[in-house]
Amino acid sequence: MQLFDLTGQVAVITGSSRGIGKAIAERMAEHGAKVVISSRKPGPCDEVASEINAKHGEGRAIAVPANIASKEDLQRLVDDTNAAFGQIDILVCNAATNPYAGPMAGINDEQFGKILQNNVVSNHWLIQMVAPQMLERKAGSVIIVSSIGGLRGNALIGAYNISKAADMQLARNLAVEWGPSNVRVNCIAPGLVQTDFARYLWENPELLKQVTDPAPLKRIGQPDEIAGAAVYLAAPASAYMTGQTLVVDGGITIAW
Ligand SMILES: NC(=O)c1ccc[n+]([C@@H]2O[C@H](COP(=O)([O-])OP(=O)(O)OC[C@H]3O[C@@H](n4cnc5c(N)ncnc54)[C@H](OP(=O)(O)O)[C@@H]3O)[C@@H](O)[C@H]2O)c1
């Protein structure tokens, strides 16, 4: 058994048309997985799937667009994957939403509701749709992309951080429920990564400095630097790990 071998495993990765999700899909494919590329927009999903098929051979990637806010879309994502690849072995809940930055007093109910829906409840929906087959086979790895925001108080993105803390708790709860059936559930908590999602943070020189100055590695991360943690959590290398949150943040959370 190779520690990081994903040969023949089927991985569904939400939000994989760009950023961290795309890097995870590419690296999982490189380690042998068949991958399902998903986001709201069909065009970018098709492009990523085509790139992966061109690199690793036809049939290694398919595109199934789905908005994580829609239960129907998520069910179609699961059904289309089962139809194309037969089963789902690895689920990466990566797509998330943050429509608001500012003090908690200023967030409206719609914004708060959307954050909790997309970042917590939709993960719950999708995981519950995939779990029965994993539990039956007594094998499976669920990975939720959380954030170091879920480990810290913060005056700018407080509601988003509440959702990311809830993801860590979701992983702990499901790890306890499903451990006896050998289905593992873990989170990854990235620090600041250079993607479109966090552009408003890293493009602001003052905010960027606030992050990089105290960080031991003195820089923000790249999407590909998060992908290895996902490969690890999907692979036999992490067979004895469940309910945990793996922090990948250049050391920012351990520094003064
Ligand atoms: N970047 C950071 O600094 C950072 C730090 C910690 C945690 N994270 C977490 O990392 C994850 C990925 O973020 P990222 O930085 O890689 O973002 P990104 O580069 O902006 O990519 C986001 C991906 O999610 C898709 N997406 C957005 N809304 C969606 C929806 N409603 N339904 C389905 N797909 C949707 C996007 O495609 P479409 O627009 O086509 O839907 C895209 O594929 C998120 O959970 C985020 O909270 C990011």
XYZ file of N, CA and C and ligand atoms in Angstrom:
816
model
N 0.831 -1.193 0.000
C 0.000 0.000 0.000
C 0.877 1.259 0.000
N 0.618 2.108 -0.982
C 1.349 3.382 -1.070
C 0.618 4.430 -0.238
N 1.342 5.140 0.595
C 0.708 6.079 1.528
C -0.162 7.142 0.853
N 0.271 7.619 -0.302
C -0.441 8.739 -0.935
C -1.107 8.354 -2.253
N -1.346 7.051 -2.418
C -1.931 6.566 -3.672
C -3.455 6.699 -3.657
N -4.004 7.358 -4.670
C -5.462 7.502 -4.787
C -5.982 6.798 -6.044
N -5.210 5.892 -6.574
C -5.589 5.225 -7.833
C -6.989 4.612 -7.747
N -7.823 4.990 -8.718
C -9.165 4.417 -8.800
C -10.186 5.053 -7.866
N -9.731 5.899 -6.963
C -10.664 6.557 -6.040
C -11.400 7.681 -6.790
N -12.650 7.873 -6.429
C -13.438 8.940 -7.062
C -13.617 10.089 -6.077
N -13.199 11.272 -6.504
C -13.257 12.447 -5.621
C -14.159 13.527 -6.204
N -15.116 13.978 -5.416
C -15.954 15.126 -5.781
C -15.420 16.336 -5.016
N -15.127 17.403 -5.741
C -14.568 18.600 -5.106
C -15.436 19.804 -5.489
N -16.130 20.395 -4.530
C -16.935 21.577 -4.861
C -16.000 22.793 -4.992
N -16.431 23.739 -5.798
C -15.619 24.943 -5.997
C -14.256 24.636 -6.585
N -14.229 23.741 -7.586
C -12.929 23.299 -8.116
C -12.610 23.876 -9.493
N -13.307 24.955 -9.885
C -12.984 25.586 -11.167
C -11.814 26.547 -11.043
N -11.470 26.929 -9.808
C -10.294 27.792 -9.612
C -9.859 27.722 -8.150
N -8.767 28.408 -7.836
C -8.316 28.548 -6.448
C -7.930 27.230 -5.797
N -8.236 27.139 -4.508
C -7.823 25.984 -3.702
C -8.473 24.694 -4.222
N -9.746 24.755 -4.595
C -10.450 23.561 -5.075
C -9.836 23.009 -6.344
N -9.449 23.898 -7.246
C -8.808 23.463 -8.494
C -7.473 22.778 -8.184
N -6.703 23.380 -7.295
C -5.402 22.792 -6.934
C -5.598 21.407 -6.315
N -6.611 21.267 -5.475
C -6.899 19.958 -4.856
C -7.257 18.933 -5.938
N -8.112 19.332 -6.883
C -8.522 18.413 -7.958
C -7.308 17.986 -8.785
N -6.470 18.944 -9.143
C -5.283 18.628 -9.962
C -4.356 17.665 -9.234
N -4.118 17.925 -7.948
C -3.183 17.073 -7.201
C -3.779 15.694 -6.911
N -5.088 15.647 -6.663
C -5.716 14.333 -6.456
C -5.647 13.517 -7.747
N -5.879 14.175 -8.886
C -5.779 13.479 -10.177
C -4.349 12.976 -10.385
N -3.384 13.807 -10.048
C -1.971 13.418 -10.190
C -1.651 12.173 -9.355
N -2.357 12.029 -8.218
C -2.140 10.864 -7.357
C -3.056 9.701 -7.715
N -3.751 9.813 -8.855
C -4.471 8.651 -9.385
C -5.983 8.715 -9.310
N -6.534 9.743 -8.666
C -7.996 9.795 -8.492
C -8.706 10.204 -9.784
N -9.965 9.779 -9.874
C -10.878 10.341 -10.862
C -11.571 11.505 -10.170
N -11.640 12.636 -10.828
C -12.133 13.821 -10.119
C -13.351 14.441 -10.797
N -14.216 15.002 -9.963
C -15.398 15.703 -10.458
C -15.235 17.186 -10.164
N -15.211 17.962 -11.261
C -14.998 19.402 -11.156
C -16.360 20.079 -11.093
N -16.543 20.922 -10.076
C -17.862 21.526 -9.892
C -17.763 22.970 -9.390
N -18.599 23.811 -9.947
C -18.810 25.178 -9.447
C -20.098 25.660 -10.106
N -20.437 26.937 -9.945
C -21.691 27.391 -10.532
C -21.614 27.495 -12.050
N -20.448 27.864 -12.581
C -20.331 28.164 -14.021
C -19.803 26.972 -14.815
N -20.596 26.482 -15.791
C -20.184 25.304 -16.561
C -18.867 25.492 -17.325
N -18.679 26.668 -17.952
C -17.495 26.881 -18.803
C -16.175 26.598 -18.082
N -15.920 27.289 -16.971
C -14.664 27.056 -16.243
C -14.525 25.620 -15.735
N -15.636 24.974 -15.386
C -15.560 23.568 -14.936
C -15.099 22.678 -16.090
N -15.701 22.896 -17.278
C -15.305 22.116 -18.458
C -13.822 22.296 -18.760
N -13.359 23.542 -18.648
C -11.942 23.825 -18.948
C -11.007 23.042 -18.034
N -11.298 23.068 -16.721
C -10.435 22.369 -15.761
C -10.486 20.860 -16.006
N -11.682 20.338 -16.255
C -11.813 18.890 -16.518
C -11.030 18.513 -17.776
N -11.106 19.348 -18.822
C -10.375 19.068 -20.069
C -8.870 19.081 -19.829
N -8.393 20.059 -19.067
C -6.948 20.136 -18.759
C -6.485 18.844 -18.061
N -7.278 18.393 -17.093
C -6.896 17.195 -16.330
C -6.927 15.957 -17.235
N -7.947 15.860 -18.098
C -8.020 14.725 -19.021
C -6.865 14.743 -20.020
N -6.491 15.949 -20.456
C -5.374 16.062 -21.407
C -4.078 15.593 -20.746
N -3.928 15.873 -19.480
C -2.689 15.544 -18.759
C -2.646 14.083 -18.303
N -3.803 13.572 -17.833
C -3.781 12.245 -17.190
C -4.558 11.176 -17.961
N -5.152 11.550 -19.106
C -5.884 10.561 -19.907
C -7.384 10.763 -19.801
N -8.070 10.484 -20.919
C -9.537 10.643 -20.963
C -10.207 9.825 -19.853
N -11.294 10.374 -19.329
C -12.054 9.644 -18.318
C -11.571 9.873 -16.894
N -10.590 10.743 -16.722
C -10.085 11.004 -15.375
C -10.820 12.156 -14.695
N -11.496 12.989 -15.498
C -12.220 14.119 -14.900
C -13.509 14.374 -15.655
N -14.544 14.714 -14.902
C -15.781 15.191 -15.533
C -16.174 16.505 -14.861
N -16.987 17.289 -15.571
C -17.482 18.548 -15.018
C -18.969 18.400 -14.721
N -19.357 18.726 -13.490
C -20.782 18.728 -13.128
C -21.065 20.033 -12.384
N -21.546 21.041 -13.105
C -21.826 22.318 -12.451
C -22.909 22.173 -11.383
N -22.743 22.869 -10.261
C -23.747 22.818 -9.192
C -23.541 24.021 -8.278
N -24.653 24.655 -7.937
C -24.601 25.741 -6.950
C -24.820 25.108 -5.570
N -23.888 25.294 -4.656
C -24.023 24.632 -3.351
C -25.229 25.135 -2.556
N -25.807 26.265 -2.980
C -26.997 26.777 -2.297
C -28.242 25.958 -2.635
N -28.154 25.140 -3.685
C -29.328 24.398 -4.176
C -29.231 22.914 -3.848
N -30.209 22.436 -3.099
C -30.252 21.014 -2.745
C -30.396 20.146 -4.005
N -31.185 20.636 -4.965
C -31.393 19.888 -6.209
C -30.078 19.772 -6.974
N -29.334 20.882 -7.028
C -28.039 20.851 -7.723
C -27.104 19.842 -7.059
N -27.069 19.850 -5.736
C -26.149 18.950 -5.021
C -26.540 17.490 -5.244
N -27.857 17.219 -5.274
C -28.296 15.835 -5.533
C -27.904 15.408 -6.941
N -28.002 16.351 -7.889
C -27.605 16.052 -9.268
C -26.095 15.805 -9.353
N -25.337 16.574 -8.573
C -23.880 16.375 -8.529
C -23.552 14.946 -8.086
N -24.246 14.498 -7.062
C -24.023 13.143 -6.545
C -24.508 12.099 -7.560
N -25.711 12.303 -8.111
C -26.287 11.330 -9.046
C -25.450 11.223 -10.323
N -25.047 12.370 -10.875
C -24.250 12.355 -12.113
C -22.890 11.705 -11.877
N -22.310 11.935 -10.695
C -21.019 11.309 -10.383
C -21.177 9.800 -10.275
N -22.202 9.361 -9.560
C -22.447 7.919 -9.435
C -22.674 7.287 -10.813
N -23.409 8.013 -11.671
C -23.693 7.476 -13.008
C -22.405 7.372 -13.836
N -21.534 8.367 -13.715
C -20.311 8.391 -14.538
C -19.219 7.486 -13.988
N -19.024 7.498 -12.666
C -17.868 6.821 -12.066
C -18.248 5.655 -11.136
N -19.566 5.468 -10.891
C -19.993 4.309 -10.099
C -20.098 4.538 -8.609
N -19.228 5.377 -8.070
C -19.260 5.609 -6.623
C -18.485 6.872 -6.272
N -18.572 7.267 -4.989
C -17.809 8.424 -4.490
C -17.024 7.959 -3.262
N -15.714 8.096 -3.326
C -14.843 7.671 -2.226
C -14.346 8.846 -1.388
N -14.223 9.993 -2.049
C -13.658 11.176 -1.401
C -14.578 12.356 -1.701
N -14.968 13.074 -0.667
C -15.782 14.275 -0.874
C -15.054 15.465 -0.263
N -14.823 16.486 -1.082
C -14.184 17.702 -0.577
C -15.198 18.842 -0.652
N -15.685 19.285 0.513
C -16.594 20.429 0.580
C -15.723 21.673 0.676
N -15.490 22.282 -0.475
C -14.532 23.391 -0.549
C -15.197 24.732 -0.837
N -16.235 24.748 -1.666
C -16.864 26.022 -2.035
C -17.470 26.687 -0.803
N -17.363 27.997 -0.744
C -17.928 28.751 0.386
C -18.252 30.166 -0.066
N -18.925 30.882 0.803
C -19.431 32.214 0.485
C -19.060 33.185 1.583
N -18.703 34.416 1.206
C -18.595 35.471 2.219
C -19.055 36.808 1.654
N -20.357 37.097 1.752
C -20.886 38.322 1.147
C -20.703 39.572 2.006
N -20.024 39.493 3.152
C -19.985 40.644 4.058
C -18.650 40.763 4.791
N -18.132 41.970 4.873
C -16.965 42.257 5.713
C -17.277 43.501 6.528
N -17.101 43.420 7.846
C -17.393 44.561 8.718
C -17.833 44.069 10.083
N -18.196 44.995 10.968
C -18.603 44.576 12.313
C -19.907 43.777 12.309
N -20.090 42.938 13.305
C -21.295 42.101 13.375
C -22.567 42.959 13.373
N -22.484 44.165 13.924
C -23.670 45.028 14.004
C -24.210 45.379 12.624
N -23.356 45.322 11.598
C -23.772 45.769 10.268
C -24.267 44.671 9.353
N -24.148 43.439 9.745
C -24.551 42.350 8.831
C -26.075 42.215 8.827
N -26.658 42.063 7.635
C -28.111 41.883 7.619
C -28.460 40.386 7.635
N -29.728 40.105 7.889
C -30.148 38.709 8.073
C -29.910 37.873 6.825
N -30.095 38.515 5.670
C -29.912 37.774 4.419
C -28.454 37.348 4.260
N -27.536 38.288 4.569
C -26.110 37.965 4.451
C -25.703 36.871 5.440
N -26.150 37.022 6.692
C -25.791 36.035 7.726
C -26.374 34.662 7.355
N -27.633 34.699 6.883
C -28.287 33.440 6.510
C -27.573 32.743 5.354
N -27.124 33.530 4.383
C -26.439 32.965 3.218
C -25.117 32.323 3.634
N -24.413 32.979 4.539
C -23.131 32.438 5.023
C -23.351 31.097 5.720
N -24.344 31.070 6.603
C -24.594 29.821 7.342
C -25.117 28.732 6.401
N -25.974 29.126 5.456
C -26.507 28.146 4.494
C -25.387 27.530 3.651
N -24.644 28.391 2.956
C -23.656 27.871 1.998
C -22.456 27.212 2.681
N -22.033 27.745 3.810
C -20.779 27.261 4.411
C -20.984 26.144 5.423
N -22.214 25.994 5.910
C -22.455 24.948 6.920
C -23.568 23.993 6.459
N -24.766 24.526 6.256
C -25.911 23.650 5.959
C -25.719 22.930 4.621
N -25.193 23.626 3.612
C -24.982 22.966 2.313
C -23.932 21.861 2.427
N -22.901 22.080 3.242
C -21.936 20.999 3.478
C -22.647 19.803 4.100
N -23.503 20.097 5.084
C -24.292 19.033 5.731
C -25.134 18.283 4.697
N -25.822 19.040 3.830
C -26.652 18.396 2.798
C -25.816 17.431 1.961
N -24.727 17.970 1.397
C -23.929 17.186 0.446
C -23.308 15.971 1.134
N -22.805 16.178 2.329
C -22.190 15.050 3.062
C -23.235 13.962 3.305
N -24.449 14.373 3.692
C -25.496 13.374 3.962
C -25.920 12.635 2.686
N -25.798 13.301 1.545
C -26.150 12.636 0.279
C -25.113 11.581 -0.110
N -23.860 11.819 0.273
C -22.766 10.926 -0.129
C -22.521 9.829 0.912
N -22.817 10.131 2.176
C -22.430 9.241 3.277
C -22.992 7.811 3.186
N -24.265 7.611 2.789
C -24.798 6.246 2.841
C -23.936 5.218 2.110
N -23.447 5.562 0.914
C -22.636 4.588 0.166
C -21.285 4.363 0.846
N -20.731 5.407 1.458
C -19.451 5.253 2.173
C -19.631 4.355 3.395
N -20.726 4.592 4.108
C -20.990 3.801 5.316
C -21.221 2.337 4.964
N -21.882 2.117 3.844
C -22.142 0.743 3.410
C -20.844 0.027 3.045
N -19.943 0.756 2.369
C -18.661 0.139 1.961
C -17.633 0.124 3.083
N -17.965 0.835 4.178
C -17.036 1.007 5.300
C -15.708 1.594 4.834
N -15.815 2.632 4.014
C -14.634 3.338 3.523
C -15.057 4.685 2.970
N -14.280 5.702 3.290
C -14.569 7.015 2.724
C -13.876 8.107 3.502
N -13.568 9.185 2.793
C -12.955 10.338 3.449
C -13.696 11.600 3.034
N -14.172 12.327 4.030
C -14.827 13.612 3.789
C -13.892 14.702 4.305
N -13.675 15.707 3.468
C -12.770 16.799 3.832
C -13.538 18.108 3.673
N -13.554 18.909 4.718
C -14.212 20.216 4.643
C -13.121 21.283 4.672
N -13.150 22.193 3.700
C -12.182 23.288 3.723
C -12.757 24.387 4.614
N -12.208 24.467 5.810
C -12.613 25.475 6.790
C -11.670 26.676 6.648
N -11.201 27.234 7.747
C -10.288 28.393 7.699
C -9.712 28.615 9.092
N -8.511 29.193 9.158
C -7.998 29.561 10.491
C -8.895 30.621 11.121
N -9.738 31.279 10.304
C -10.715 32.215 10.854
C -11.607 31.551 11.898
N -11.848 30.265 11.737
C -12.689 29.521 12.672
C -12.004 29.230 13.997
N -10.729 29.601 14.106
C -9.978 29.387 15.353
C -9.711 30.686 16.093
N -10.157 31.804 15.531
C -9.780 33.118 16.035
C -10.982 34.056 16.110
N -10.945 34.999 17.029
C -11.906 36.095 16.988
C -11.454 37.076 15.921
N -12.395 37.777 15.288
C -12.014 38.689 14.208
C -13.087 39.762 14.039
N -12.661 41.017 13.877
C -13.610 42.131 13.811
C -14.104 42.409 12.394
N -13.535 41.737 11.392
C -13.866 42.049 10.000
C -14.771 40.989 9.348
N -14.464 39.722 9.606
C -15.212 38.642 8.942
C -15.773 37.669 9.985
N -16.433 38.244 10.981
C -16.907 37.461 12.124
C -17.919 36.389 11.774
N -18.897 36.718 10.937
C -19.945 35.736 10.619
C -19.363 34.583 9.801
N -18.510 34.925 8.850
C -17.819 33.891 8.062
C -17.036 32.978 9.010
N -16.371 33.574 9.992
C -15.586 32.755 10.925
C -16.470 31.856 11.790
N -17.662 32.330 12.118
C -18.615 31.472 12.840
C -18.915 30.239 11.990
N -19.120 30.451 10.687
C -19.430 29.318 9.803
C -18.248 28.359 9.709
N -17.036 28.899 9.722
C -15.854 28.044 9.590
C -15.578 27.280 10.889
N -15.908 27.890 12.034
C -15.822 27.161 13.310
C -16.860 26.044 13.334
N -18.039 26.337 12.793
C -19.099 25.313 12.749
C -18.681 24.132 11.875
N -17.937 24.396 10.812
C -17.448 23.303 9.967
C -16.541 22.357 10.760
N -15.709 22.943 11.622
C -14.822 22.099 12.450
C -15.657 21.218 13.382
N -16.722 21.785 13.923
C -17.595 21.009 14.817
C -18.376 19.961 14.035
N -18.787 20.315 12.814
C -19.480 19.343 11.960
C -18.576 18.138 11.728
N -17.312 18.404 11.457
C -16.349 17.303 11.228
C -16.195 16.454 12.486
N -16.102 17.110 13.643
C -15.952 16.336 14.893
C -17.180 15.459 15.149
N -18.367 16.040 14.966
C -19.598 15.268 15.217
C -19.687 14.051 14.291
N -19.457 14.293 12.989
C -19.601 13.197 12.021
C -18.502 12.156 12.196
N -17.325 12.607 12.619
C -16.220 11.662 12.875
C -16.626 10.688 13.978
N -17.305 11.210 14.999
C -17.753 10.355 16.102
C -18.855 9.408 15.615
N -19.799 9.962 14.824
C -20.905 9.125 14.335
C -20.425 8.000 13.423
N -19.476 8.312 12.541
C -19.150 7.398 11.446
C -17.816 6.675 11.591
N -17.048 7.011 12.615
C -15.774 6.320 12.838
C -15.925 4.808 12.882
N -16.947 4.303 13.589
C -17.110 2.843 13.645
C -17.305 2.206 12.276
N -17.729 2.981 11.278
C -17.882 2.452 9.913
C -16.704 2.851 9.021
N -15.628 3.318 9.648
C -14.407 3.649 8.909
C -14.600 4.772 7.886
N -15.549 5.648 8.152
C -15.680 6.855 7.324
C -15.095 8.001 8.130
N -14.084 8.642 7.558
C -13.351 9.696 8.273
C -13.794 11.073 7.798
N -13.817 12.028 8.722
C -14.237 13.398 8.395
C -13.250 14.366 9.049
N -12.563 15.146 8.229
C -11.577 16.100 8.740
C -11.734 17.445 8.045
N -11.145 18.466 8.647
C -11.118 19.802 8.035
C -9.685 20.203 7.705
N -9.577 21.091 6.735
C -8.327 21.819 6.504
C -8.620 23.278 6.846
N -7.706 23.899 7.595
C -7.872 25.321 7.909
C -6.713 26.095 7.282
N -6.940 26.630 6.066
C -5.880 27.431 5.452
C -5.779 28.805 6.105
N -4.574 29.354 6.055
C -4.404 30.779 6.348
C -4.726 31.557 5.082
N -4.225 32.769 4.978
C -4.536 33.594 3.809
C -3.849 33.021 2.564
N -4.668 32.754 1.540
C -4.179 32.147 0.301
C -4.525 33.083 -0.863
N -3.622 33.158 -1.824
C -3.785 34.118 -2.922
C -4.788 33.607 -3.967
N -6.062 33.829 -3.686
C -7.142 33.450 -4.615
C -8.086 34.642 -4.772
N -9.020 34.514 -5.724
C -10.015 35.574 -5.942
C -10.823 35.840 -4.674
N -11.147 34.768 -3.967
C -11.995 34.840 -2.769
C -11.432 35.815 -1.739
N -10.106 35.799 -1.580
C -9.461 36.600 -0.535
C -8.759 37.833 -1.101
N -9.074 38.146 -2.369
C -8.397 39.258 -3.041
C -8.502 40.552 -2.236
N -9.694 40.814 -1.658
C -9.905 42.062 -0.911
C -8.990 42.138 0.312
N -8.474 41.000 0.764
C -7.554 41.004 1.906
C -6.108 41.187 1.439
N -5.671 40.353 0.462
C -4.248 40.425 0.089
C -3.933 41.575 -0.850
N -4.951 42.185 -1.479
C -4.673 43.349 -2.331
C -4.572 44.637 -1.513
N -5.001 44.590 -0.269
C -4.911 45.743 0.623
C -3.562 45.666 1.365
N -2.602 46.566 1.034
C -1.234 46.451 1.572
C -1.204 46.418 3.098
N -2.097 47.195 3.728
C -2.120 47.241 5.194
C -2.555 45.892 5.787
N -3.631 45.341 5.222
C -4.120 44.042 5.703
C -3.107 42.925 5.412
N -2.496 43.026 4.243
C -1.500 42.008 3.866
C -0.344 42.006 4.877
N 0.107 43.209 5.232
C 1.217 43.342 6.187
C 0.830 42.791 7.568
N -0.434 43.051 7.942
C -0.922 42.537 9.235
C -0.853 41.014 9.301
N -1.003 40.368 8.139
C -0.965 38.908 8.092
C 0.466 38.403 7.982
N 1.251 39.027 7.093
C 2.589 38.471 6.808
C 3.620 38.829 7.884
N 3.517 39.993 8.505
C 4.510 40.396 9.522
C 4.636 39.376 10.657
N 3.520 39.001 11.299
C 3.659 38.043 12.405
C 3.800 36.583 11.964
N 3.619 36.299 10.679
C 3.676 34.899 10.218
C 5.123 34.426 10.150
N 5.454 33.297 10.782
C 6.827 32.785 10.715
C 7.355 32.664 9.284
N 6.526 32.249 8.337
C 7.012 32.097 6.958
C 6.942 33.409 6.169
N 6.425 34.475 6.780
C 6.498 35.846 6.243
C 5.842 36.041 4.877
N 4.866 35.222 4.561
C 4.187 35.378 3.267
C 2.820 34.722 3.341
N 1.975 35.028 2.337
C 0.705 34.318 2.255
C 0.909 33.039 1.435
N -0.124 32.185 1.385
C 0.026 30.893 0.723
C -0.472 30.907 -0.717
N -0.090 29.875 -1.455
C -0.584 29.650 -2.813
C -1.556 28.461 -2.782
N -2.543 28.445 -3.686
C -3.534 27.351 -3.672
C -2.899 25.964 -3.639
N -1.841 25.786 -4.409
C -1.216 24.458 -4.484
C -0.609 24.033 -3.141
N -0.339 25.005 -2.268
C 0.245 24.666 -0.966
C -0.800 24.126 0.022
N -2.067 24.174 -0.380
C -3.136 23.581 0.436
C -3.477 22.175 -0.077
N -3.158 21.923 -1.351
C -3.600 20.675 -2.000
C -3.002 19.425 -1.354
N -1.760 19.511 -0.916
C -1.104 18.336 -0.320
C -1.827 17.856 0.929
N -2.353 18.796 1.701
C -3.090 18.421 2.917
C -4.347 17.628 2.543
N -4.981 18.016 1.431
C -6.192 17.307 0.988
C -5.844 15.913 0.479
N -4.742 15.804 -0.271
C -4.305 14.478 -0.738
C -4.033 13.594 0.476
N -3.337 14.136 1.446
C -3.035 13.383 2.675
C -4.321 12.903 3.357
N -5.298 13.810 3.528
C -6.529 13.454 4.250
C -7.401 12.462 3.468
N -7.184 12.394 2.155
C -7.945 11.436 1.341
C -7.269 10.075 1.280
N -5.971 10.042 1.530
C -5.148 8.862 1.217
C -4.950 7.941 2.425
N -4.420 6.739 2.177
C -4.129 5.808 3.275
C -3.192 6.418 4.335
N -2.397 7.413 3.963
C -1.468 8.040 4.917
C -2.193 8.570 6.157
N -3.468 8.949 6.004
C -4.204 9.542 7.129
C -5.249 8.573 7.704
N -5.049 7.268 7.483
C -6.068 6.266 7.854
C -6.475 6.327 9.330
N -5.557 6.807 10.202
C -5.862 6.830 11.643
C -6.249 8.234 12.112
N -6.601 9.106 11.203
C -6.914 10.501 11.562
C -8.370 10.823 11.232
N -9.120 11.252 12.228
C -10.496 11.701 11.951
C -10.941 12.739 12.983
N -11.820 13.624 12.538
C -12.377 14.653 13.419
C -11.451 15.832 13.661
N -10.351 15.881 12.923
C -9.328 16.895 13.187
C -9.400 18.061 12.203
N -8.728 19.122 12.574
C -8.561 20.259 11.675
C -7.070 20.469 11.454
N -6.673 20.331 10.202
C -5.267 20.456 9.832
C -5.020 21.909 9.414
N -4.194 22.610 10.191
C -3.915 24.024 9.934
C -2.735 24.152 8.968
N -2.953 24.903 7.873
C -1.892 25.123 6.877
C -1.830 26.625 6.640
N -0.984 27.320 7.401
C -1.108 28.780 7.452
C 0.209 29.542 7.569
N 1.316 28.907 7.193
C 2.597 29.612 7.305
C 2.993 29.884 8.741
N 2.275 29.258 9.681
C 2.621 29.397 11.098
C 1.939 30.553 11.812
N 1.063 31.263 11.108
C 0.489 32.486 11.696
C -0.220 32.230 13.025
N -0.920 31.106 13.143
C -1.706 30.897 14.375
C -0.856 30.465 15.567
N 0.410 30.083 15.347
C 1.231 29.680 16.497
C 2.157 30.809 16.951
N 2.158 31.921 16.208
C 3.075 33.017 16.543
C 2.388 34.050 17.439
N 3.147 34.785 18.195
C 2.601 35.904 18.967
C 2.122 36.978 18.036
N -8.284 32.167 -0.022
C -8.117 32.198 1.277
O -7.366 33.014 1.832
C -8.832 31.198 2.139
C -8.420 31.073 3.475
C -9.058 30.157 4.293
C -10.078 29.380 3.794
N -10.468 29.520 2.479
C -11.538 28.662 2.012
O -11.100 27.978 0.853
C -12.231 27.604 0.080
C -11.985 27.917 -1.378
O -11.773 29.300 -1.525
P -10.772 29.915 -2.593
O -9.988 30.929 -1.864
O -10.081 28.862 -3.342
O -11.824 30.692 -3.524
P -11.861 31.012 -5.104
O -10.507 30.958 -5.711
O -12.654 32.251 -5.225
O -12.691 29.769 -5.681
C -13.979 29.550 -5.228
C -14.575 28.382 -5.996
O -15.879 28.107 -5.486
C -16.847 28.259 -6.531
N -18.069 28.757 -5.917
C -18.298 29.957 -5.372
N -19.572 30.034 -4.923
C -20.144 28.840 -5.206
C -21.443 28.313 -5.019
N -22.437 29.026 -4.457
N -21.688 27.053 -5.455
C -20.725 26.311 -6.044
N -19.482 26.767 -6.249
C -19.199 28.022 -5.837
C -16.188 29.180 -7.545
O -16.666 29.034 -8.874
P -18.000 29.768 -9.441
O -17.835 31.227 -9.189
O -18.032 29.388 -10.882
O -19.157 29.171 -8.705
C -14.750 28.678 -7.470
O -14.602 27.460 -8.188
C -13.429 28.305 0.723
O -14.102 27.402 1.575
C -12.779 29.398 1.554
O -13.597 29.754 2.649
C -9.861 30.414 1.649
